[in-house]
Coordinates of C-alpha atoms in Angstrom, one line a residue:
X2 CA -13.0 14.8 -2.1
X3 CA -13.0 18.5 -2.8
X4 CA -16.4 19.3 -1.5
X5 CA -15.7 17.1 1.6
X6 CA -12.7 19.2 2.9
X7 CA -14.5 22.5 2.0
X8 CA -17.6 20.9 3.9
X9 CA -14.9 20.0 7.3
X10 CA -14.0 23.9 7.1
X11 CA -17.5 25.3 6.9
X12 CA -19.0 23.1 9.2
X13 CA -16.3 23.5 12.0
X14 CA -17.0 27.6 11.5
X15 CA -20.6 27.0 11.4
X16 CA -20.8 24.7 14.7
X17 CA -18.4 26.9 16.2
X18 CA -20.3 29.9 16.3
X19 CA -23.8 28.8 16.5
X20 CA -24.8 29.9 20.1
X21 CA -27.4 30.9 22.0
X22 CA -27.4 33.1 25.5
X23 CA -26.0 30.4 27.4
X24 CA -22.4 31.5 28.7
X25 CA -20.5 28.6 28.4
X26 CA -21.5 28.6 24.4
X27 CA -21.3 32.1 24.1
X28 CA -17.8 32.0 25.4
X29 CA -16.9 28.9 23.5
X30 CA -13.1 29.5 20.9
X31 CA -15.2 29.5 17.7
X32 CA -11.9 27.8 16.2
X33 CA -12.0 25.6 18.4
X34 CA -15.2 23.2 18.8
X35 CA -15.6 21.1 21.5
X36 CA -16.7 17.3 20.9
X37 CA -20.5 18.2 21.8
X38 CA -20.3 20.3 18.6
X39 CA -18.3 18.3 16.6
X40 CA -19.8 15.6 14.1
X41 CA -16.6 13.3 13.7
X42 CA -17.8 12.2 10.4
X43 CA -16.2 14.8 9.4
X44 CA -12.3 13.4 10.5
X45 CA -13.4 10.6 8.1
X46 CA -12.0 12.1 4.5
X47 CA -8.6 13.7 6.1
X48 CA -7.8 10.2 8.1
X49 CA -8.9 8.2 4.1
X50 CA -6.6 10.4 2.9
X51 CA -3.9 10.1 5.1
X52 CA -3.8 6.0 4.8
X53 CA -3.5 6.8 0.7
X54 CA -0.7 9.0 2.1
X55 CA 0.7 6.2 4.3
X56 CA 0.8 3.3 1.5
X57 CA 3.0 5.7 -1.1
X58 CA 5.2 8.2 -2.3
X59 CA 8.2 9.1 -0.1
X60 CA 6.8 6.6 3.1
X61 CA 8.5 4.3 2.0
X62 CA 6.9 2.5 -0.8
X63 CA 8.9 4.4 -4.2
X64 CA 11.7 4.8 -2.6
X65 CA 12.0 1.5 -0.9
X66 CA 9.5 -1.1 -1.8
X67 CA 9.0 -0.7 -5.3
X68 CA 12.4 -1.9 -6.0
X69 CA 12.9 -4.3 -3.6
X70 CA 10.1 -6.4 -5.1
X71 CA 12.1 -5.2 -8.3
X72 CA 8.8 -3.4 -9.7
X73 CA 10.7 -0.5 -10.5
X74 CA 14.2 0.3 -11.1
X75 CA 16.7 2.9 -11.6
X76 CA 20.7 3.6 -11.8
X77 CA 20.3 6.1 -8.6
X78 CA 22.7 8.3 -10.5
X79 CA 23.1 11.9 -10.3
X80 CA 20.0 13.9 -8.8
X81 CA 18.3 10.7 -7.8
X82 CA 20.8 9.0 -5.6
X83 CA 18.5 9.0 -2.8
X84 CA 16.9 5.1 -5.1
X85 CA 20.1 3.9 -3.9
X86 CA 18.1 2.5 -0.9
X87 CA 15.7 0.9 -2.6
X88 CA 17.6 -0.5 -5.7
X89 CA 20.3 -1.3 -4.3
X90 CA 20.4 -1.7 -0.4
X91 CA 22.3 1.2 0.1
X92 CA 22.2 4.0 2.8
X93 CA 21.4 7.2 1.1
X94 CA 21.4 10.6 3.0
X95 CA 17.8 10.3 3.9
X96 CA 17.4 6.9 4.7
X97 CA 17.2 6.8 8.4
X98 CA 14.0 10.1 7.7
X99 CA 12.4 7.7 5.5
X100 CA 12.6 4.6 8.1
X101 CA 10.3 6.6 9.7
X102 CA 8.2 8.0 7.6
X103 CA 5.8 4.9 7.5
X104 CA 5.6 5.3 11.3
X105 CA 5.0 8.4 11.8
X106 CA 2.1 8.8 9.4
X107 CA 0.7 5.8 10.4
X108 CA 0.3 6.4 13.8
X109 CA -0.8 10.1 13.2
X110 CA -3.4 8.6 10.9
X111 CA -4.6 6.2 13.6
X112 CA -4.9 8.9 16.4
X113 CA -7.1 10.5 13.8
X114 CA -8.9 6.9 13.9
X115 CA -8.8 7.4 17.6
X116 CA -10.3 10.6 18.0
X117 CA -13.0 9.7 15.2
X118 CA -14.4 6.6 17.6
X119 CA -14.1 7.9 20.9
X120 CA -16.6 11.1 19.5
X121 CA -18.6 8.6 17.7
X122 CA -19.2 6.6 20.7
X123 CA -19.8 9.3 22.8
X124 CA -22.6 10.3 20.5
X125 CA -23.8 6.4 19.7
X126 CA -23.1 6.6 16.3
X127 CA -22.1 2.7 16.0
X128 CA -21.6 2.3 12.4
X129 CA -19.1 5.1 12.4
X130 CA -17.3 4.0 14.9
X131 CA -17.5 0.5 13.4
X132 CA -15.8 2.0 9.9
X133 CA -13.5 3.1 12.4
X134 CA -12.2 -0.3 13.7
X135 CA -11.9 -1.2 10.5
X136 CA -9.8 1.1 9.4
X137 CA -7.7 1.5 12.4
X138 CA -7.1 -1.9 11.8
X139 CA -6.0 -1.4 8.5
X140 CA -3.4 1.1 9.5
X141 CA -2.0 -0.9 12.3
X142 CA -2.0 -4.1 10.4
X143 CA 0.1 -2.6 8.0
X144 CA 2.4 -1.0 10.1
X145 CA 3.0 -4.4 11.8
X146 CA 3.4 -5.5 8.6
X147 CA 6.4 -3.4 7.9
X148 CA 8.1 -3.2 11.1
X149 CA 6.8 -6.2 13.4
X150 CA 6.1 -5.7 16.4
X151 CA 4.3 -2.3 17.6
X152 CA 1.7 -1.0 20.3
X153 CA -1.2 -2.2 20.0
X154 CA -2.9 -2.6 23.5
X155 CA -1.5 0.4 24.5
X156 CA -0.6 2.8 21.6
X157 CA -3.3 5.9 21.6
X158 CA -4.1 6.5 24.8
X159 CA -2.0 9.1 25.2
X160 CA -5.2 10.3 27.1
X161 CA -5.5 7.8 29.7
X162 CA -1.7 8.8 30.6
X163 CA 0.3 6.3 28.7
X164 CA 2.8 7.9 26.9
X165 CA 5.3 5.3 26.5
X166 CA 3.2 2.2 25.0
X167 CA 4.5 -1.1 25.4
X168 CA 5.4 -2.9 21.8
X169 CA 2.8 -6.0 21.6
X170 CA 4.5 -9.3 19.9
X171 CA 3.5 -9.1 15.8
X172 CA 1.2 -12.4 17.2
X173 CA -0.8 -10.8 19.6
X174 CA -0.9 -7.8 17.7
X175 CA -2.2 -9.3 15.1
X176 CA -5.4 -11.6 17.0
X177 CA -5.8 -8.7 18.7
X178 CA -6.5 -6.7 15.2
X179 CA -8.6 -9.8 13.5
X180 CA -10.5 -9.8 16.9
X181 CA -11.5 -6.4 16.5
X182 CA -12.1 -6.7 12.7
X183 CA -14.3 -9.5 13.6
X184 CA -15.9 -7.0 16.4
X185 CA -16.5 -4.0 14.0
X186 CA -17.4 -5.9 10.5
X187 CA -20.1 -7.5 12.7
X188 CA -21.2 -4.4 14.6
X189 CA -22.3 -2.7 11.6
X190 CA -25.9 -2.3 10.9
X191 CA -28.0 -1.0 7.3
X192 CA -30.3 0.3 10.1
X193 CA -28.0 2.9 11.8
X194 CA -26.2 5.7 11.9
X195 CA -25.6 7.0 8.2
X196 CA -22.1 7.1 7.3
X197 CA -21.3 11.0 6.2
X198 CA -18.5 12.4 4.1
X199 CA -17.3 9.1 2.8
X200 CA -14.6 9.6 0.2
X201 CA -14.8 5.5 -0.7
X202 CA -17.7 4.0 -0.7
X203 CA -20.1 7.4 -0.2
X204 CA -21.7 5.7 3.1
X205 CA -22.5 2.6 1.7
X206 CA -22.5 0.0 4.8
X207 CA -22.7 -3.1 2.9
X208 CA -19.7 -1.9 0.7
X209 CA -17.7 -1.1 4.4
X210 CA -18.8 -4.9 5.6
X211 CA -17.3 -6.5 2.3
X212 CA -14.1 -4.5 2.6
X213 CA -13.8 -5.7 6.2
X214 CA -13.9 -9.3 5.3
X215 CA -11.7 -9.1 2.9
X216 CA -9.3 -7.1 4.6
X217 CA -9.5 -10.1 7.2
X218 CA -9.0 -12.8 4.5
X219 CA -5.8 -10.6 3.5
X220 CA -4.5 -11.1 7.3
X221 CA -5.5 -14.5 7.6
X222 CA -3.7 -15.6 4.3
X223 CA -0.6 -13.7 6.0
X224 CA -0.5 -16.9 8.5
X225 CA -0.6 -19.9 6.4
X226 CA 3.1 -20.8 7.2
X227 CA 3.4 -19.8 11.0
X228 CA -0.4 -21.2 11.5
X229 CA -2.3 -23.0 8.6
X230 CA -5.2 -23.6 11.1
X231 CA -5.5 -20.2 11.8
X232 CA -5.4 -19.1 8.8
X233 CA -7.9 -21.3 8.0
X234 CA -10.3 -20.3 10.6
X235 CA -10.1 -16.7 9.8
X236 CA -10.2 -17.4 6.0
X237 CA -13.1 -19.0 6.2
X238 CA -14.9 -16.6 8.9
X239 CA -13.9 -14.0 6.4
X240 CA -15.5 -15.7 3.5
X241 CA -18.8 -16.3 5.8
X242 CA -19.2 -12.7 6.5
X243 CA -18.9 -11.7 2.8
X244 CA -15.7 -10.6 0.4
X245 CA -15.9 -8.4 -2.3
X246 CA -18.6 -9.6 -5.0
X247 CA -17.2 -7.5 -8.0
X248 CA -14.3 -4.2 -8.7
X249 CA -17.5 -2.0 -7.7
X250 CA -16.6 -3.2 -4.4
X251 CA -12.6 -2.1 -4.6
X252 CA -12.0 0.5 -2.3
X253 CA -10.0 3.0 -3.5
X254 CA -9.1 6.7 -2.1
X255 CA -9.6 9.8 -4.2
X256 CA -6.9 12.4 -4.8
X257 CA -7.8 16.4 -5.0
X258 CA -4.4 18.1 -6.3
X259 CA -6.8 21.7 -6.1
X260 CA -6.7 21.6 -1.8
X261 CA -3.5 19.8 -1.5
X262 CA -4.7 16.1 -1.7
X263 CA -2.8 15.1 -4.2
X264 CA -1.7 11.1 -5.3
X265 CA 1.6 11.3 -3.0
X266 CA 3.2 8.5 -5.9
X267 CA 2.4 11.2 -8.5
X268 CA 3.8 14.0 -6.0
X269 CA 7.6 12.0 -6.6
X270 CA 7.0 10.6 -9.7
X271 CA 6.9 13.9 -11.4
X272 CA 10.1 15.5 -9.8
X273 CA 12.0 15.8 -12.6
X274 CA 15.1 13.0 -11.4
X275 CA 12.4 10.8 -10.5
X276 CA 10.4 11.6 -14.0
X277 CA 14.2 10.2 -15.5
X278 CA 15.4 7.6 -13.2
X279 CA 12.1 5.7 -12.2
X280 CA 11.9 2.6 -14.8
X281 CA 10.0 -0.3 -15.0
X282 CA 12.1 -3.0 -14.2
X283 CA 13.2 -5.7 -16.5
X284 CA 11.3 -8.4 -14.3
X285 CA 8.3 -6.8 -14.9
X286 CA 8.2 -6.0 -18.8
X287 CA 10.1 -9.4 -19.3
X288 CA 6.8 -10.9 -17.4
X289 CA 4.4 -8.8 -19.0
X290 CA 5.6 -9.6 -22.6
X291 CA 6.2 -13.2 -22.1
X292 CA 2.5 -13.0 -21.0
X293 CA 1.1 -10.6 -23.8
X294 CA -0.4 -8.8 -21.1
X295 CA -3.0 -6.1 -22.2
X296 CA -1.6 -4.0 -19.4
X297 CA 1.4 -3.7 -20.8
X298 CA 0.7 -0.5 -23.4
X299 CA -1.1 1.2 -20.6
X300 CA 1.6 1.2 -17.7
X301 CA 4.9 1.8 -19.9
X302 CA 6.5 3.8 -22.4
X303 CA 9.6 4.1 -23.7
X304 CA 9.8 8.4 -23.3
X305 CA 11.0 10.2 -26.2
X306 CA 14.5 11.0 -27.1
X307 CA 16.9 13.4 -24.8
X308 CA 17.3 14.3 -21.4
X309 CA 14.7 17.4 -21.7
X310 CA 11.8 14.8 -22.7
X311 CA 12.6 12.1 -20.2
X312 CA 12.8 14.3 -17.6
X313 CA 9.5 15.9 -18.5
X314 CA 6.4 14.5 -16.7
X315 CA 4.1 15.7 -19.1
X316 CA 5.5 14.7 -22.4
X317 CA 4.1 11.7 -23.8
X318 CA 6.6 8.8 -24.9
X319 CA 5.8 5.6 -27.1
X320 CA 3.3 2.5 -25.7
X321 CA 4.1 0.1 -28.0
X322 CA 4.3 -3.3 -26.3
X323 CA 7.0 -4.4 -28.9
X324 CA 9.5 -1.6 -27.9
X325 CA 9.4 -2.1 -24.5
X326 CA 12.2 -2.7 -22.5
X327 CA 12.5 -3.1 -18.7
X328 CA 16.1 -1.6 -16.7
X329 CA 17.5 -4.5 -14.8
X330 CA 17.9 -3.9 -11.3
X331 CA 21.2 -3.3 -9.5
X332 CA 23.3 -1.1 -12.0
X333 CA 24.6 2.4 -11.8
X334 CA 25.9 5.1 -14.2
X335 CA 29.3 5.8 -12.2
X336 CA 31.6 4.1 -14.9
X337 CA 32.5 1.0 -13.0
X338 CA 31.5 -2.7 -13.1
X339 CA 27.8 -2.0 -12.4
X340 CA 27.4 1.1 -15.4
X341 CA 24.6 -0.1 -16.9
X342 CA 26.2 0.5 -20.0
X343 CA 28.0 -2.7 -19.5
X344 CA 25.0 -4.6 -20.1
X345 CA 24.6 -6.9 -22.7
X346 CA 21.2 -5.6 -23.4
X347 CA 21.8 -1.9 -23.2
X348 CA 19.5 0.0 -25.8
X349 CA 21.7 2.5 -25.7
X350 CA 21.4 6.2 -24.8
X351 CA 18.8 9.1 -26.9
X352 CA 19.5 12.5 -27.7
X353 CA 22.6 14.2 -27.9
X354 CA 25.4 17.1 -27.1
X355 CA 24.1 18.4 -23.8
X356 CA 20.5 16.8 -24.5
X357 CA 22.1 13.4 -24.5
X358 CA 19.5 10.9 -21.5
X359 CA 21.9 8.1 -20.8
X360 CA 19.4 6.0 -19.9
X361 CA 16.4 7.1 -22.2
X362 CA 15.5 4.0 -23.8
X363 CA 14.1 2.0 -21.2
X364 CA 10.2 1.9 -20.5
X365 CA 9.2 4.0 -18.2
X366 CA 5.6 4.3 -15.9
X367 CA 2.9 6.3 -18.0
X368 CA 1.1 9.5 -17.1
X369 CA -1.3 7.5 -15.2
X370 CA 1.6 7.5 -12.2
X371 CA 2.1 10.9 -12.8
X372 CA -1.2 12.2 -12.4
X373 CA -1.8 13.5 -9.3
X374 CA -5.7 13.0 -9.1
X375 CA -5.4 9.7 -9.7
X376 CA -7.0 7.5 -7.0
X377 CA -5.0 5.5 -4.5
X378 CA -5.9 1.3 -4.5
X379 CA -5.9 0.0 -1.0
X380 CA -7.7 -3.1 -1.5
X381 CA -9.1 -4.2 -4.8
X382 CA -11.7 -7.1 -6.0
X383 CA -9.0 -8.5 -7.9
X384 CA -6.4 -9.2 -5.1
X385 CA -9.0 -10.4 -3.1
X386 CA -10.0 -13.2 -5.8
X387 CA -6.6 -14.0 -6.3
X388 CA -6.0 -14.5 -2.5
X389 CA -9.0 -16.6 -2.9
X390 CA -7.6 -18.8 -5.4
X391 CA -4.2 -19.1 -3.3
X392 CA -6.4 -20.5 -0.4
X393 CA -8.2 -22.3 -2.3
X394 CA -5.2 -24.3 -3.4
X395 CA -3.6 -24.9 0.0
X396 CA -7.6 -26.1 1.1
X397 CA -8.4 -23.7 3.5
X398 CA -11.3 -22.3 1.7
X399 CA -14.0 -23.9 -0.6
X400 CA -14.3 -23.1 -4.4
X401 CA -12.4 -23.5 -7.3
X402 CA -8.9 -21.8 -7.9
X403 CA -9.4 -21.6 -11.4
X404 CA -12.4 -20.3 -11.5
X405 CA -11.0 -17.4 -8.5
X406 CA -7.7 -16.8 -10.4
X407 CA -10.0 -15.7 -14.1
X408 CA -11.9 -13.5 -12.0
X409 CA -8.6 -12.3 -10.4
X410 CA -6.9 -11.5 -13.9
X411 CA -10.3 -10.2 -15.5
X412 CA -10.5 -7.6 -12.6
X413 CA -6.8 -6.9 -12.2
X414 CA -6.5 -5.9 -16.0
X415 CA -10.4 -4.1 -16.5
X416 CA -9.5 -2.1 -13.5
X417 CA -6.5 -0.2 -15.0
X418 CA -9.2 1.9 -16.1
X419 CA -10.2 3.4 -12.5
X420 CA -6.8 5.3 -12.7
X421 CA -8.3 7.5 -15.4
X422 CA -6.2 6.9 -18.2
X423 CA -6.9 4.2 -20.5
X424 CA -8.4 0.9 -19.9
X425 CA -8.9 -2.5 -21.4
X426 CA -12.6 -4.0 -22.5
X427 CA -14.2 -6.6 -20.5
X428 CA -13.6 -8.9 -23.6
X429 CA -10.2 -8.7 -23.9
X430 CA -9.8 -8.8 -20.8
X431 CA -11.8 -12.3 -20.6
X432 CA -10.1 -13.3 -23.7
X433 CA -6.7 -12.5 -22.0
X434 CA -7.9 -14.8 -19.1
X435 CA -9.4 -17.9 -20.8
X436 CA -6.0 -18.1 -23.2
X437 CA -4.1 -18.2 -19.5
X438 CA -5.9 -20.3 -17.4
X439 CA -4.2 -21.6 -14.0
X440 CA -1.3 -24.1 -14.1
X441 CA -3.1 -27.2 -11.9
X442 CA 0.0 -29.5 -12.7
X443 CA 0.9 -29.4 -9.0
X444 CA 0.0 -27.6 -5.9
X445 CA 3.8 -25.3 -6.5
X446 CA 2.6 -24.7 -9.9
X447 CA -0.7 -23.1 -9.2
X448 CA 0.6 -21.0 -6.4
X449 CA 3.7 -19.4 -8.6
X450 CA 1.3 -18.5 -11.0
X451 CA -1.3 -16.8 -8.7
X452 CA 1.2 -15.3 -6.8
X453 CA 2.9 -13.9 -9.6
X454 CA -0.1 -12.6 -10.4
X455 CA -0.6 -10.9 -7.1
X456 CA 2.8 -9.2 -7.5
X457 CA 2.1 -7.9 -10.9
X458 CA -1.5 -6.7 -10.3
X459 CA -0.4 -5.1 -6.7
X460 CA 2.4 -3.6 -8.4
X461 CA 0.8 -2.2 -11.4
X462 CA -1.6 -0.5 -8.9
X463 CA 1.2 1.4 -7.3
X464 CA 0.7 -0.6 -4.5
X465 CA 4.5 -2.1 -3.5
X466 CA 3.9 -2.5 -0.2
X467 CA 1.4 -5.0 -0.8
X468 CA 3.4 -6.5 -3.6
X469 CA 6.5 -6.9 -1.1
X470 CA 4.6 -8.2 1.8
X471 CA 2.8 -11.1 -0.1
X472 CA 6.4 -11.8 -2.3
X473 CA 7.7 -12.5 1.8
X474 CA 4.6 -14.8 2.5
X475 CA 4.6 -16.4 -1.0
X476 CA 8.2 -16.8 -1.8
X477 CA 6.9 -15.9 -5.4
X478 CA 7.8 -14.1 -7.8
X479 CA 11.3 -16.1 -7.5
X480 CA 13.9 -12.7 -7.2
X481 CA 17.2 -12.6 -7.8
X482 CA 18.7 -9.9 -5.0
X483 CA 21.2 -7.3 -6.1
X484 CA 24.6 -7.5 -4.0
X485 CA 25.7 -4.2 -4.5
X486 CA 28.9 -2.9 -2.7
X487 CA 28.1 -1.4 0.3
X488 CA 24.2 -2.5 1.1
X489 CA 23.2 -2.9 4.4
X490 CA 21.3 -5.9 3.8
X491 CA 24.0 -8.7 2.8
X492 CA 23.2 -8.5 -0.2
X493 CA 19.6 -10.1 0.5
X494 CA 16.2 -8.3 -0.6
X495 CA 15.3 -6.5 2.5
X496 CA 12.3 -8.0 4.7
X497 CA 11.8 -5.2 7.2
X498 CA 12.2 -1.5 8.2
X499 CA 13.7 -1.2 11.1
X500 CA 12.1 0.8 13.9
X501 CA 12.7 4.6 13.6
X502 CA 15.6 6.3 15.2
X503 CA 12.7 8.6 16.5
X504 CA 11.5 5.7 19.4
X505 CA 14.9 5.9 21.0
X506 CA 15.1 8.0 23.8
X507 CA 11.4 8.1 23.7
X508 CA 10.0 4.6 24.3
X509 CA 13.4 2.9 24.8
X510 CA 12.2 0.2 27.4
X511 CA 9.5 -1.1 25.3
X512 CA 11.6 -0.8 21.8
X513 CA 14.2 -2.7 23.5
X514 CA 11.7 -5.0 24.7
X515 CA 10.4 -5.7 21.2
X516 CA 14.3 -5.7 19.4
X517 CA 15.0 -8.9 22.2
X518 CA 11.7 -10.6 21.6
X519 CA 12.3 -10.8 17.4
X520 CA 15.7 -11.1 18.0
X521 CA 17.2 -8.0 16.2
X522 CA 16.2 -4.6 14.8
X523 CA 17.7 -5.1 11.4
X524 CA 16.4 -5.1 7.6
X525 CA 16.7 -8.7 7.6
X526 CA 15.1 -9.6 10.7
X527 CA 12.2 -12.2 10.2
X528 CA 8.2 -11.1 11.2
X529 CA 6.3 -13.1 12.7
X530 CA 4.7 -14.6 9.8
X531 CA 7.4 -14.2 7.7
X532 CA 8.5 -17.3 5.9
X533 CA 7.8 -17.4 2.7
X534 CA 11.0 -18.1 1.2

């Protein structure tokens, strides 16, 4: 990505101030380049980035999704407090700022989208502004997903003089989106415009089409409870236009620490309270284990003993699947009836004197979260074979479940690798799959276990949001929520953000308008689509 942003600023001086005697040119703000200068494949790296930016760190997905879906966990004691939100369903002092933090990136992101199309139409560049559908799509689609309802038909055209957008219903939002997915997926061409400055797929336009599709087959499956036929139809429209074929496909968005790119999850991860109070949960090494997952070594660790070496990012603790031990979700460190030194299962603390970590025995995430060059995963070749095999089961697509879910593992655990740390051979990996083929005793049966799957492979790539939103369509994995004193969720796992305290007294008639039509603005108000358990 480095050579991309240092290519944006050169190029901007370059275009700037190459003139001729012309006065308008001559007299042009050199920092400044109007769009008959400007090639807007250049806005294509910063807006990648910022949809990496969007889908972690401290928008929403660490501090509130990851624990929700009871990924991750952590006692929220001491410097940390601010997990309360997520572990616990309680209002921490930045809780209403991170409401919005989703929002607010995602729509800046998706102006940049904006701007990016309305150059690259100007200038008939039709596979660029193509990629740009898609992605816009792809923010929108998950903001929607988040909040519900949003603008759609209106939001970005700030331009055009509306400045107060009106919220479109999560349903029309969302044919609207597959609409134009369908429009850009199919407007791409091999024989146009080259795509430039491509941080994911380095202007491949067959690798764009793929990751179209099966961004559509990831909507579609998003229906089967509100709509099965429509989910159907735009399953198998998706699967006609061509998913991904293999994890070369997997679109992924590269981090640069050096220019101030860096993995946003990494960015939190390494504060020192998070470096201490960030655990796996005990759902997820209870499910690893029970599976013998090969993951398991390369995600967690139990760090070594004290408070200085747990709350170093940088010191290595112990991968030994055996030792592992996941933090059960819901407990504190405050002395009461939820000190997770109550447990039955406690390990018990490390260290000692004034280098005593209360909590240093259980497994924490591995350097490979830590490390901030390590690539974002927006949509991989493993989820999208697992989607396959859940539509497969319901009948909405052709092909064999079985057959989709092996794929689905062998990708989910060989593609550990692409964060740079260690990785798992292709024969273990197919040796893994093959010992734990898909439960076809019953339709229920098959979809636990692929769902499962889902939540453990979109977890273990740092991507919660994805994990939470397909837990809501699925109803699997089966979670227990924490009723901790105090949440602002009844004690039920969160289903929604509500919309940021920044749209009122900005856009209040059209938030309103939305709040009536889903009939509440609160965590647990239901999506559209949203009834998966």
């Amino acid at each position: 990505m480095r050579k991309y942003i240092g290519f944006f600023l050169a190029s901007c001086l370059l275009l700037a101030t190459s003139c001729d005697e012309r006065f308008q040119e001559v007299n042009t703000d050199p920092n400044r380049p109007g769009p008959e200068v400007f090639d807007p494949n250049l806005l294509l790296p910063t807006a990648s980035f910022g949809y990496g930016d969007l889908i972690t760190g401290y928008t929403g997905a660490i501090l509130f999704q990851s624990m929700w879906i009871q990924a991750f966990a952590s006692t929220s004691t001491g410097g940390a407090n601010y997990y309360s939100n997520g572990d616990k369903y309680v209002i921490s002092g930045s809780t209403i700022s991170y409401i919005q933090n989703a929002w607010i990136t995602g729509f800046q992101t998706a102006s940049r989208i904006n701007q990016l199309q309305r150059l690259a139409q100007s200038r008939e560049l039709t596979n660029l502004n193509a990629v740009g559908g898609i992605f816009r799509v792809n923010i929108l689609s998950f903001l929607a997903d988040i909040y519900g309802d949003i603008p759609f038909s209106e939001a970005l055209r700030a331009e055009e003089g509306i400045m107060q957008p009106r919220y479109d219903s999560q349903a029309d939002a969302y044919i609207g989106m597959l609409t134009m997915l369908e429009e850009s997926v199919n407007a791409l061409n091999p024989a146009g415009d080259p795509i430039r400055n491509d941080i994911i797929y380095g202007g491949d336009i067959e690798k764009w089409r793929r990751f179209g599709n099966s961004l559509m087959l990831k909507m579609a499956l998003r229906l089967v409870d509100v709509d099965p036929t429509l989910a159907q139809t735009w399953s198998q429209r998706a699967i006609a236009g061509g998913v991904f074929e293999s994890a070369d496909d997997d679109a992924l968005v590269p981090s640069d620490e050096a220019n101030g790119y860096a993995n946003s999850s990494a960015n939190a991860l390494n504060v020192p309270d998070d470096t201490y109070e960030v655990r796996w949960s005990k759902v997820m090494i209870d499910y690893l284990r029970a599976n013998n997952d090969p993951r398991l070594p390369i995600v967690a660790e139990v760090p070594p003993a004290g408070l200085a070496a747990n709350r170093n990012g940088v010191v290595v603790g112990n991968n030994d699947p055996a030792i592992q031990i996941g933090l059960p979700n819901g407990f504190d460190m405050a002395g009461g009836q939820f000190d997770i030194t109550n447990h039955p299962d406690f390990p018990g603390a490390t260290g000692s004197g004034s280098d005593v970590a209360l909590i240093g025995a259980y497994s924490r995430p591995t350097f490979i979260y830590r490390d901030r060059e390590a690539p974002v995963f927006i949509l991989t070749y493993a989820e999208t074979q697992l989607l396959l095999a859940d539509a497969a089961v319901r009948g909405l697509v052709p092909g064999s479940a079985a057959d989709y879910y092996r794929n689905g593992v062998e990708a989910a655990i060989t593609s550990m690798g692409k964060f740079g740390g260690p990785s798992v051979s292709a024969s273990v990996a197919a040796n893994h799959a093959m010992t734990n083929t898909l439960d076809i005793s019953s339709t229920e049966a098959s979809l636990r276990m692929i769902n499962e799957q889902i939540w453990a492979t979109t977890s273990l790539f740092a991507n919660f949001v994805e994990a939470w939103n397909n837990w809501k369509r699925s109803g699997y994995p089966e979670l227990t929520p924490v009723n901790f004193p105090g949440n602002f969720s009844s004690g039920q796992i969160p289903r929604r953000q509500p919309f940021p305290a920044s749209e009122t007294g900005v856009n209040d008639e059209a938030r309103n308008s939305a709040v009536a039509r889903m009939g509440g603005d609160t965590w647990l108000t239901r999506k559209w689509w949203d009834g998966g358990n």
